[in-house]
Amino acid sequence: MSVRGLSDLIVTIMAAGEVAALPARELRALHEVLASLHADTGDDADAIWLRFGGRPPVHRDADVQRRVEGVTDALWDAVTRGMMTTSEDPDGSNAEFVLGHESSTNARRRLLRLPVEQATSVYRTGASLAAASTARKKAASFPASSASTRRVRLR
């Protein structure tokens, strides 16, 4: 397994799913989509992992259920290489790994060069990450939403 390859794969998956940022303190969704891709035993999945530095080990974990080894190192590698930045609210909440615009563009170009079957797998993985990201954002904003607490008076 290559940290740099895993870093490139994460950026490519984020670009495929149009996921602009990952929560730094809650990486369960990222681990889950990578573990699902890891569990795929088809030739296309094998080719994707080979292209991006090999299959990393996956372990059971109480915090994230299935932990893909090297994810944290890969995210920080992306930051070090300028593919992502980190962002944190002044009060220390909402820390994120933010995908850079240029990195997203380069990752989309990388997707266009992949064989169709491999690109489809990456897009599917990106869509799963996007769905989990959207669900997390909706769950976080629902209690604070004025629409969710507004009462309507009927006449």
Tab-separated table of N, CA and C in Angstrom:
chain	number	residue	atom	x	y	z
A	1	MET	N	0.827	-1.173	0.000
A	1	MET	CA	0.000	0.000	0.000
A	1	MET	C	0.879	1.247	0.000
A	2	SER	N	0.484	2.223	-0.777
A	2	SER	CA	1.204	3.477	-0.891
A	2	SER	C	0.358	4.612	-0.298
A	3	VAL	N	0.932	5.372	0.628
A	3	VAL	CA	0.212	6.507	1.208
A	3	VAL	C	-0.121	7.520	0.120
A	4	ARG	N	0.842	7.774	-0.747
A	4	ARG	CA	0.616	8.729	-1.841
A	4	ARG	C	-0.487	8.231	-2.775
A	5	GLY	N	-0.483	6.948	-3.084
A	5	GLY	CA	-1.526	6.384	-3.942
A	5	GLY	C	-2.898	6.479	-3.296
A	6	LEU	N	-2.987	6.181	-1.996
A	6	LEU	CA	-4.251	6.281	-1.281
A	6	LEU	C	-4.712	7.733	-1.235
A	7	SER	N	-3.782	8.640	-1.062
A	7	SER	CA	-4.083	10.065	-1.076
A	7	SER	C	-4.693	10.467	-2.423
A	8	ASP	N	-4.068	10.024	-3.508
A	8	ASP	CA	-4.583	10.317	-4.852
A	8	ASP	C	-5.965	9.702	-5.062
A	9	LEU	N	-6.168	8.495	-4.553
A	9	LEU	CA	-7.461	7.833	-4.691
A	9	LEU	C	-8.546	8.595	-3.921
A	10	ILE	N	-8.251	9.023	-2.706
A	10	ILE	CA	-9.229	9.780	-1.914
A	10	ILE	C	-9.612	11.068	-2.641
A	11	VAL	N	-8.626	11.787	-3.152
A	11	VAL	CA	-8.902	13.030	-3.889
A	11	VAL	C	-9.748	12.730	-5.128
A	12	THR	N	-9.448	11.647	-5.814
A	12	THR	CA	-10.199	11.281	-7.016
A	12	THR	C	-11.639	10.910	-6.667
A	13	ILE	N	-11.832	10.173	-5.585
A	13	ILE	CA	-13.183	9.811	-5.140
A	13	ILE	C	-13.961	11.066	-4.753
A	14	MET	N	-13.313	11.986	-4.042
A	14	MET	CA	-13.983	13.232	-3.666
A	14	MET	C	-14.396	14.018	-4.905
A	15	ALA	N	-13.517	14.098	-5.882
A	15	ALA	CA	-13.838	14.825	-7.118
A	15	ALA	C	-14.976	14.146	-7.870
A	16	ALA	N	-14.952	12.825	-7.918
A	16	ALA	CA	-16.006	12.080	-8.614
A	16	ALA	C	-17.360	12.315	-7.968
A	17	GLY	N	-17.392	12.413	-6.647
A	17	GLY	CA	-18.644	12.624	-5.931
A	17	GLY	C	-18.956	14.082	-5.670
A	18	GLU	N	-18.073	14.963	-6.164
A	18	GLU	CA	-18.216	16.412	-5.937
A	18	GLU	C	-18.320	16.734	-4.447
A	19	VAL	N	-17.490	16.063	-3.673
A	19	VAL	CA	-17.415	16.301	-2.230
A	19	VAL	C	-16.285	17.302	-2.011
A	20	ALA	N	-16.637	18.496	-1.568
A	20	ALA	CA	-15.661	19.575	-1.439
A	20	ALA	C	-14.812	19.470	-0.176
A	21	ALA	N	-15.351	18.843	0.869
A	21	ALA	CA	-14.621	18.772	2.138
A	21	ALA	C	-15.025	17.533	2.920
A	22	LEU	N	-14.105	17.079	3.759
A	22	LEU	CA	-14.358	15.954	4.652
A	22	LEU	C	-14.207	16.434	6.089
A	23	PRO	N	-15.111	16.034	6.971
A	23	PRO	CA	-14.966	16.422	8.375
A	23	PRO	C	-13.747	15.738	8.986
A	24	ALA	N	-12.870	16.511	9.571
A	24	ALA	CA	-11.624	15.955	10.103
A	24	ALA	C	-11.847	15.063	11.319
A	25	ARG	N	-12.905	15.305	12.052
A	25	ARG	CA	-13.134	14.541	13.278
A	25	ARG	C	-14.111	13.384	13.094
A	26	GLU	N	-14.648	13.234	11.913
A	26	GLU	CA	-15.629	12.174	11.658
A	26	GLU	C	-15.381	11.598	10.267
A	27	LEU	N	-14.456	10.660	10.194
A	27	LEU	CA	-14.053	10.085	8.907
A	27	LEU	C	-14.716	8.734	8.632
A	28	ARG	N	-15.757	8.418	9.377
A	28	ARG	CA	-16.423	7.128	9.225
A	28	ARG	C	-16.890	6.893	7.782
A	29	ALA	N	-17.494	7.900	7.162
A	29	ALA	CA	-18.014	7.736	5.795
A	29	ALA	C	-16.884	7.432	4.812
A	30	LEU	N	-15.759	8.122	4.964
A	30	LEU	CA	-14.618	7.868	4.080
A	30	LEU	C	-14.100	6.450	4.270
A	31	HIS	N	-13.924	6.033	5.513
A	31	HIS	CA	-13.471	4.665	5.785
A	31	HIS	C	-14.460	3.655	5.191
A	32	GLU	N	-15.750	3.928	5.331
A	32	GLU	CA	-16.768	2.990	4.857
A	32	GLU	C	-16.739	2.839	3.338
A	33	VAL	N	-16.634	3.953	2.597
A	33	VAL	CA	-16.629	3.821	1.138
A	33	VAL	C	-15.343	3.163	0.650
A	34	LEU	N	-14.233	3.465	1.309
A	34	LEU	CA	-12.979	2.800	0.932
A	34	LEU	C	-13.013	1.314	1.280
A	35	ALA	N	-13.612	0.974	2.422
A	35	ALA	CA	-13.728	-0.438	2.807
A	35	ALA	C	-14.648	-1.183	1.841
A	36	SER	N	-15.689	-0.517	1.361
A	36	SER	CA	-16.581	-1.146	0.376
A	36	SER	C	-15.850	-1.397	-0.934
A	37	LEU	N	-15.056	-0.421	-1.370
A	37	LEU	CA	-14.252	-0.611	-2.580
A	37	LEU	C	-13.227	-1.723	-2.349
A	38	HIS	N	-12.683	-1.785	-1.150
A	38	HIS	CA	-11.715	-2.831	-0.792
A	38	HIS	C	-12.366	-4.218	-0.856
A	39	ALA	N	-13.625	-4.297	-0.440
A	39	ALA	CA	-14.332	-5.585	-0.408
A	39	ALA	C	-14.713	-6.078	-1.799
A	40	ASP	N	-14.742	-5.173	-2.770
A	40	ASP	CA	-15.064	-5.556	-4.147
A	40	ASP	C	-13.914	-6.396	-4.697
A	41	THR	N	-14.222	-7.616	-5.086
A	41	THR	CA	-13.174	-8.530	-5.542
A	41	THR	C	-13.076	-8.622	-7.062
A	42	GLY	N	-13.789	-7.762	-7.758
A	42	GLY	CA	-13.758	-7.802	-9.221
A	42	GLY	C	-12.438	-7.316	-9.788
A	43	ASP	N	-12.232	-7.622	-11.062
A	43	ASP	CA	-11.004	-7.210	-11.744
A	43	ASP	C	-10.852	-5.695	-11.778
A	44	ASP	N	-11.979	-4.971	-11.923
A	44	ASP	CA	-11.913	-3.515	-11.981
A	44	ASP	C	-11.428	-2.936	-10.667
A	45	ALA	N	-11.927	-3.462	-9.564
A	45	ALA	CA	-11.479	-2.995	-8.248
A	45	ALA	C	-10.000	-3.311	-8.049
A	46	ASP	N	-9.590	-4.504	-8.460
A	46	ASP	CA	-8.173	-4.866	-8.363
A	46	ASP	C	-7.309	-3.888	-9.152
A	47	ALA	N	-7.768	-3.530	-10.346
A	47	ALA	CA	-7.019	-2.609	-11.201
A	47	ALA	C	-6.956	-1.206	-10.581
A	48	ILE	N	-8.050	-0.781	-9.953
A	48	ILE	CA	-8.059	0.535	-9.292
A	48	ILE	C	-7.038	0.551	-8.167
A	49	TRP	N	-7.087	-0.474	-7.309
A	49	TRP	CA	-6.149	-0.511	-6.184
A	49	TRP	C	-4.708	-0.596	-6.677
A	50	LEU	N	-4.462	-1.363	-7.725
A	50	LEU	CA	-3.115	-1.474	-8.277
A	50	LEU	C	-2.652	-0.115	-8.817
A	51	ARG	N	-3.533	0.574	-9.514
A	51	ARG	CA	-3.225	1.888	-10.086
A	51	ARG	C	-2.877	2.907	-8.990
A	52	PHE	N	-3.542	2.773	-7.845
A	52	PHE	CA	-3.350	3.734	-6.761
A	52	PHE	C	-2.490	3.190	-5.620
A	53	GLY	N	-1.600	2.268	-5.910
A	53	GLY	CA	-0.594	1.870	-4.933
A	53	GLY	C	-0.869	0.635	-4.113
A	54	GLY	N	-1.916	-0.104	-4.421
A	54	GLY	CA	-2.185	-1.358	-3.717
A	54	GLY	C	-3.296	-1.250	-2.689
A	55	ARG	N	-3.871	-2.411	-2.351
A	55	ARG	CA	-4.966	-2.477	-1.367
A	55	ARG	C	-4.423	-2.326	0.043
A	56	PRO	N	-4.917	-1.336	0.779
A	56	PRO	CA	-4.488	-1.230	2.178
A	56	PRO	C	-5.255	-2.226	3.038
A	57	PRO	N	-4.698	-2.627	4.153
A	57	PRO	CA	-5.431	-3.520	5.059
A	57	PRO	C	-6.654	-2.813	5.652
A	58	VAL	N	-7.691	-3.596	5.927
A	58	VAL	CA	-8.901	-3.088	6.574
A	58	VAL	C	-9.091	-3.865	7.865
A	59	HIS	N	-9.360	-3.132	8.942
A	59	HIS	CA	-9.521	-3.746	10.259
A	59	HIS	C	-10.855	-3.329	10.867
A	60	ARG	N	-11.407	-4.183	11.709
A	60	ARG	CA	-12.591	-3.820	12.504
A	60	ARG	C	-12.159	-2.780	13.526
A	61	ASP	N	-13.031	-1.800	13.761
A	61	ASP	CA	-12.687	-0.722	14.670
A	61	ASP	C	-13.946	-0.218	15.358
A	62	ALA	N	-13.872	0.051	16.641
A	62	ALA	CA	-15.045	0.504	17.403
A	62	ALA	C	-15.505	1.894	16.972
A	63	ASP	N	-14.584	2.752	16.553
A	63	ASP	CA	-14.942	4.127	16.194
A	63	ASP	C	-15.566	4.248	14.806
A	64	VAL	N	-14.993	3.562	13.826
A	64	VAL	CA	-15.456	3.728	12.441
A	64	VAL	C	-15.989	2.443	11.811
A	65	GLN	N	-16.127	1.405	12.561
A	65	GLN	CA	-16.585	0.081	12.129
A	65	GLN	C	-15.526	-0.635	11.299
A	66	ARG	N	-15.218	-0.147	10.114
A	66	ARG	CA	-14.167	-0.754	9.287
A	66	ARG	C	-13.121	0.332	8.999
A	67	ARG	N	-11.946	0.180	9.570
A	67	ARG	CA	-10.884	1.174	9.406
A	67	ARG	C	-9.937	0.745	8.290
A	68	VAL	N	-9.755	1.638	7.331
A	68	VAL	CA	-8.817	1.407	6.240
A	68	VAL	C	-7.477	2.001	6.682
A	69	GLU	N	-6.493	1.155	6.770
A	69	GLU	CA	-5.183	1.583	7.244
A	69	GLU	C	-4.584	2.641	6.315
A	70	GLY	N	-4.064	3.698	6.913
A	70	GLY	CA	-3.365	4.718	6.143
A	70	GLY	C	-4.199	5.925	5.741
A	71	VAL	N	-5.486	5.949	6.070
A	71	VAL	CA	-6.349	7.057	5.638
A	71	VAL	C	-5.880	8.385	6.223
A	72	THR	N	-5.615	8.431	7.508
A	72	THR	CA	-5.192	9.686	8.133
A	72	THR	C	-3.874	10.166	7.530
A	73	ASP	N	-2.928	9.259	7.365
A	73	ASP	CA	-1.651	9.627	6.740
A	73	ASP	C	-1.868	10.124	5.312
A	74	ALA	N	-2.786	9.484	4.586
A	74	ALA	CA	-3.065	9.882	3.204
A	74	ALA	C	-3.682	11.275	3.141
A	75	LEU	N	-4.570	11.584	4.080
A	75	LEU	CA	-5.173	12.923	4.104
A	75	LEU	C	-4.108	13.988	4.380
A	76	TRP	N	-3.240	13.718	5.338
A	76	TRP	CA	-2.189	14.682	5.635
A	76	TRP	C	-1.167	14.766	4.502
A	77	ASP	N	-0.965	13.678	3.780
A	77	ASP	CA	-0.117	13.717	2.594
A	77	ASP	C	-0.729	14.652	1.550
A	78	ALA	N	-2.053	14.587	1.379
A	78	ALA	CA	-2.734	15.479	0.430
A	78	ALA	C	-2.581	16.936	0.849
A	79	VAL	N	-2.610	17.194	2.153
A	79	VAL	CA	-2.412	18.560	2.653
A	79	VAL	C	-0.976	19.005	2.377
A	80	THR	N	-0.027	18.139	2.691
A	80	THR	CA	1.389	18.455	2.492
A	80	THR	C	1.691	18.745	1.024
A	81	ARG	N	1.058	17.995	0.134
A	81	ARG	CA	1.287	18.164	-1.305
A	81	ARG	C	0.452	19.287	-1.915
A	82	GLY	N	-0.368	19.954	-1.115
A	82	GLY	CA	-1.151	21.080	-1.604
A	82	GLY	C	-2.439	20.702	-2.312
A	83	MET	N	-2.833	19.443	-2.218
A	83	MET	CA	-4.072	18.998	-2.862
A	83	MET	C	-5.292	19.362	-2.017
A	84	MET	N	-5.078	19.464	-0.722
A	84	MET	CA	-6.125	19.841	0.232
A	84	MET	C	-5.556	20.878	1.186
A	85	THR	N	-6.473	21.574	1.825
A	85	THR	CA	-6.111	22.455	2.929
A	85	THR	C	-6.934	22.021	4.131
A	86	THR	N	-6.586	22.555	5.283
A	86	THR	CA	-7.395	22.296	6.465
A	86	THR	C	-8.102	23.582	6.844
A	87	SER	N	-9.250	23.426	7.438
A	87	SER	CA	-10.057	24.568	7.848
A	87	SER	C	-10.695	24.233	9.186
A	88	GLU	N	-10.770	25.237	10.054
A	88	GLU	CA	-11.388	25.017	11.359
A	88	GLU	C	-12.064	26.311	11.794
A	89	ASP	N	-13.252	26.197	12.369
A	89	ASP	CA	-13.946	27.362	12.896
A	89	ASP	C	-13.140	27.939	14.060
A	90	PRO	N	-13.271	29.240	14.321
A	90	PRO	CA	-12.508	29.870	15.410
A	90	PRO	C	-12.710	29.218	16.780
A	91	ASP	N	-13.886	28.655	17.007
A	91	ASP	CA	-14.142	28.024	18.299
A	91	ASP	C	-13.632	26.585	18.370
A	92	GLY	N	-12.975	26.136	17.314
A	92	GLY	CA	-12.405	24.791	17.309
A	92	GLY	C	-13.329	23.719	16.775
A	93	SER	N	-14.531	24.092	16.429
A	93	SER	CA	-15.476	23.113	15.885
A	93	SER	C	-15.362	23.073	14.366
A	94	ASN	N	-15.972	22.087	13.784
A	94	ASN	CA	-16.080	21.974	12.333
A	94	ASN	C	-14.732	22.008	11.611
A	95	ALA	N	-13.795	21.190	12.025
A	95	ALA	CA	-12.521	21.064	11.327
A	95	ALA	C	-12.728	20.204	10.078
A	96	GLU	N	-12.146	20.628	8.962
A	96	GLU	CA	-12.349	19.918	7.696
A	96	GLU	C	-11.060	19.822	6.892
A	97	PHE	N	-11.010	18.794	6.060
A	97	PHE	CA	-10.016	18.683	5.000
A	97	PHE	C	-10.735	19.173	3.742
A	98	VAL	N	-10.261	20.262	3.147
A	98	VAL	CA	-10.936	20.896	2.019
A	98	VAL	C	-10.166	20.614	0.734
A	99	LEU	N	-10.868	20.082	-0.245
A	99	LEU	CA	-10.261	19.753	-1.532
A	99	LEU	C	-10.016	21.032	-2.323
A	100	GLY	N	-8.801	21.183	-2.839
A	100	GLY	CA	-8.457	22.353	-3.647
A	100	GLY	C	-9.087	22.265	-5.036
A	101	HIS	N	-9.388	23.437	-5.601
A	101	HIS	CA	-10.033	23.489	-6.918
A	101	HIS	C	-9.155	22.846	-7.998
A	102	GLU	N	-7.887	23.171	-7.992
A	102	GLU	CA	-6.975	22.614	-8.993
A	102	GLU	C	-6.849	21.093	-8.845
A	103	SER	N	-6.803	20.631	-7.608
A	103	SER	CA	-6.716	19.190	-7.360
A	103	SER	C	-7.971	18.473	-7.836
A	104	SER	N	-9.124	19.107	-7.631
A	104	SER	CA	-10.380	18.531	-8.099
A	104	SER	C	-10.388	18.429	-9.623
A	105	THR	N	-9.928	19.477	-10.275
A	105	THR	CA	-9.859	19.485	-11.741
A	105	THR	C	-8.912	18.396	-12.241
A	106	ASN	N	-7.742	18.285	-11.629
A	106	ASN	CA	-6.774	17.252	-12.027
A	106	ASN	C	-7.324	15.851	-11.797
A	107	ALA	N	-8.050	15.672	-10.698
A	107	ALA	CA	-8.632	14.358	-10.400
A	107	ALA	C	-9.707	14.007	-11.428
A	108	ARG	N	-10.486	14.976	-11.852
A	108	ARG	CA	-11.497	14.715	-12.887
A	108	ARG	C	-10.830	14.332	-14.207
A	109	ARG	N	-9.713	14.966	-14.511
A	109	ARG	CA	-8.955	14.583	-15.714
A	109	ARG	C	-8.439	13.151	-15.587
A	110	ARG	N	-7.983	12.806	-14.372
A	110	ARG	CA	-7.504	11.439	-14.116
A	110	ARG	C	-8.634	10.438	-14.354
A	111	LEU	N	-9.839	10.794	-13.925
A	111	LEU	CA	-11.007	9.924	-14.125
A	111	LEU	C	-11.279	9.700	-15.609
A	112	LEU	N	-11.114	10.744	-16.414
A	112	LEU	CA	-11.369	10.626	-17.849
A	112	LEU	C	-10.383	9.686	-18.541
A	113	ARG	N	-9.205	9.527	-17.945
A	113	ARG	CA	-8.187	8.633	-18.523
A	113	ARG	C	-8.330	7.185	-18.072
A	114	LEU	N	-9.167	6.942	-17.065
A	114	LEU	CA	-9.364	5.570	-16.595
A	114	LEU	C	-10.226	4.778	-17.575
A	115	PRO	N	-10.026	3.464	-17.648
A	115	PRO	CA	-10.960	2.641	-18.415
A	115	PRO	C	-12.375	2.820	-17.847
A	116	VAL	N	-13.378	2.698	-18.697
A	116	VAL	CA	-14.766	2.984	-18.319
A	116	VAL	C	-15.203	2.233	-17.068
A	117	GLU	N	-14.878	0.958	-16.980
A	117	GLU	CA	-15.323	0.151	-15.838
A	117	GLU	C	-14.704	0.647	-14.531
A	118	GLN	N	-13.424	1.023	-14.584
A	118	GLN	CA	-12.760	1.542	-13.387
A	118	GLN	C	-13.329	2.909	-13.009
A	119	ALA	N	-13.524	3.763	-14.001
A	119	ALA	CA	-14.102	5.087	-13.735
A	119	ALA	C	-15.494	4.952	-13.128
A	120	THR	N	-16.268	3.991	-13.612
A	120	THR	CA	-17.610	3.766	-13.070
A	120	THR	C	-17.541	3.380	-11.597
A	121	SER	N	-16.604	2.528	-11.241
A	121	SER	CA	-16.441	2.136	-9.835
A	121	SER	C	-16.052	3.325	-8.971
A	122	VAL	N	-15.168	4.164	-9.474
A	122	VAL	CA	-14.745	5.339	-8.713
A	122	VAL	C	-15.913	6.324	-8.580
A	123	TYR	N	-16.660	6.536	-9.668
A	123	TYR	CA	-17.831	7.429	-9.590
A	123	TYR	C	-18.862	6.890	-8.598
A	124	ARG	N	-19.075	5.583	-8.609
A	124	ARG	CA	-20.023	4.965	-7.671
A	124	ARG	C	-19.561	5.177	-6.223
A	125	THR	N	-18.273	5.022	-5.993
A	125	THR	CA	-17.712	5.241	-4.661
A	125	THR	C	-17.845	6.710	-4.266
A	126	GLY	N	-17.596	7.609	-5.219
A	126	GLY	CA	-17.757	9.035	-4.967
A	126	GLY	C	-19.196	9.404	-4.652
A	127	ALA	N	-20.137	8.784	-5.347
A	127	ALA	CA	-21.561	9.043	-5.092
A	127	ALA	C	-21.948	8.570	-3.692
A	128	SER	N	-21.401	7.447	-3.268
A	128	SER	CA	-21.665	6.953	-1.906
A	128	SER	C	-21.115	7.914	-0.866
A	129	LEU	N	-19.913	8.440	-1.111
A	129	LEU	CA	-19.328	9.410	-0.186
A	129	LEU	C	-20.158	10.690	-0.159
A	130	ALA	N	-20.613	11.130	-1.324
A	130	ALA	CA	-21.446	12.341	-1.390
A	130	ALA	C	-22.757	12.151	-0.636
A	131	ALA	N	-23.373	10.993	-0.784
A	131	ALA	CA	-24.641	10.725	-0.086
A	131	ALA	C	-24.428	10.738	1.430
A	132	ALA	N	-23.347	10.132	1.890
A	132	ALA	CA	-23.053	10.120	3.328
A	132	ALA	C	-22.741	11.528	3.827
A	133	SER	N	-22.043	12.304	3.009
A	133	SER	CA	-21.698	13.672	3.388
A	133	SER	C	-22.950	14.540	3.486
A	134	THR	N	-23.853	14.378	2.534
A	134	THR	CA	-25.102	15.138	2.545
A	134	THR	C	-25.958	14.750	3.744
A	135	ALA	N	-26.045	13.475	4.033
A	135	ALA	CA	-26.827	13.011	5.182
A	135	ALA	C	-26.264	13.575	6.485
A	136	ARG	N	-24.941	13.614	6.599
A	136	ARG	CA	-24.301	14.154	7.796
A	136	ARG	C	-24.614	15.642	7.949
A	137	LYS	N	-24.542	16.388	6.843
A	137	LYS	CA	-24.818	17.827	6.894
A	137	LYS	C	-26.275	18.090	7.250
A	138	LYS	N	-27.190	17.316	6.674
A	138	LYS	CA	-28.607	17.499	6.976
A	138	LYS	C	-28.892	17.184	8.434
A	139	ALA	N	-28.305	16.119	8.939
A	139	ALA	CA	-28.520	15.745	10.339
A	139	ALA	C	-27.978	16.818	11.279
A	140	ALA	N	-26.847	17.407	10.917
A	140	ALA	CA	-26.241	18.432	11.763
A	140	ALA	C	-27.039	19.731	11.743
A	141	SER	N	-27.659	20.046	10.617
A	141	SER	CA	-28.368	21.324	10.513
A	141	SER	C	-29.846	21.224	10.856
A	142	PHE	N	-30.411	20.034	10.877
A	142	PHE	CA	-31.848	19.888	11.094
A	142	PHE	C	-32.321	20.506	12.406
A	143	PRO	N	-31.718	20.221	13.549
A	143	PRO	CA	-32.224	20.792	14.802
A	143	PRO	C	-32.124	22.317	14.839
A	144	ALA	N	-31.140	22.875	14.153
A	144	ALA	CA	-30.945	24.317	14.181
A	144	ALA	C	-31.764	25.043	13.124
A	145	SER	N	-32.379	24.307	12.238
A	145	SER	CA	-33.129	24.909	11.148
A	145	SER	C	-34.390	25.584	11.675
A	146	SER	N	-34.595	26.822	11.257
A	146	SER	CA	-35.801	27.525	11.692
A	146	SER	C	-37.043	26.879	11.104
A	147	ALA	N	-36.910	26.301	9.924
A	147	ALA	CA	-38.059	25.646	9.290
A	147	ALA	C	-38.495	24.418	10.090
A	148	SER	N	-37.567	23.784	10.777
A	148	SER	CA	-37.914	22.576	11.521
A	148	SER	C	-38.611	22.890	12.844
A	149	THR	N	-38.506	24.140	13.315
A	149	THR	CA	-39.118	24.495	14.593
A	149	THR	C	-40.249	25.511	14.447
A	150	ARG	N	-40.478	25.982	13.256
A	150	ARG	CA	-41.503	26.991	13.027
A	150	ARG	C	-42.886	26.380	13.188
A	151	ARG	N	-43.732	27.070	13.862
A	151	ARG	CA	-45.117	26.634	14.006
A	151	ARG	C	-45.998	27.509	13.132
A	152	VAL	N	-46.947	26.883	12.498
A	152	VAL	CA	-47.831	27.604	11.599
A	152	VAL	C	-49.218	27.654	12.235
A	153	ARG	N	-49.778	28.832	12.241
A	153	ARG	CA	-51.115	28.990	12.798
A	153	ARG	C	-52.126	28.947	11.651
A	154	LEU	N	-53.047	28.020	11.743
A	154	LEU	CA	-54.090	27.893	10.726
A	154	LEU	C	-55.330	28.623	11.206
A	155	ARG	N	-56.018	29.265	10.308
A	155	ARG	CA	-57.252	29.971	10.666
A	155	ARG	C	-58.469	29.183	10.296
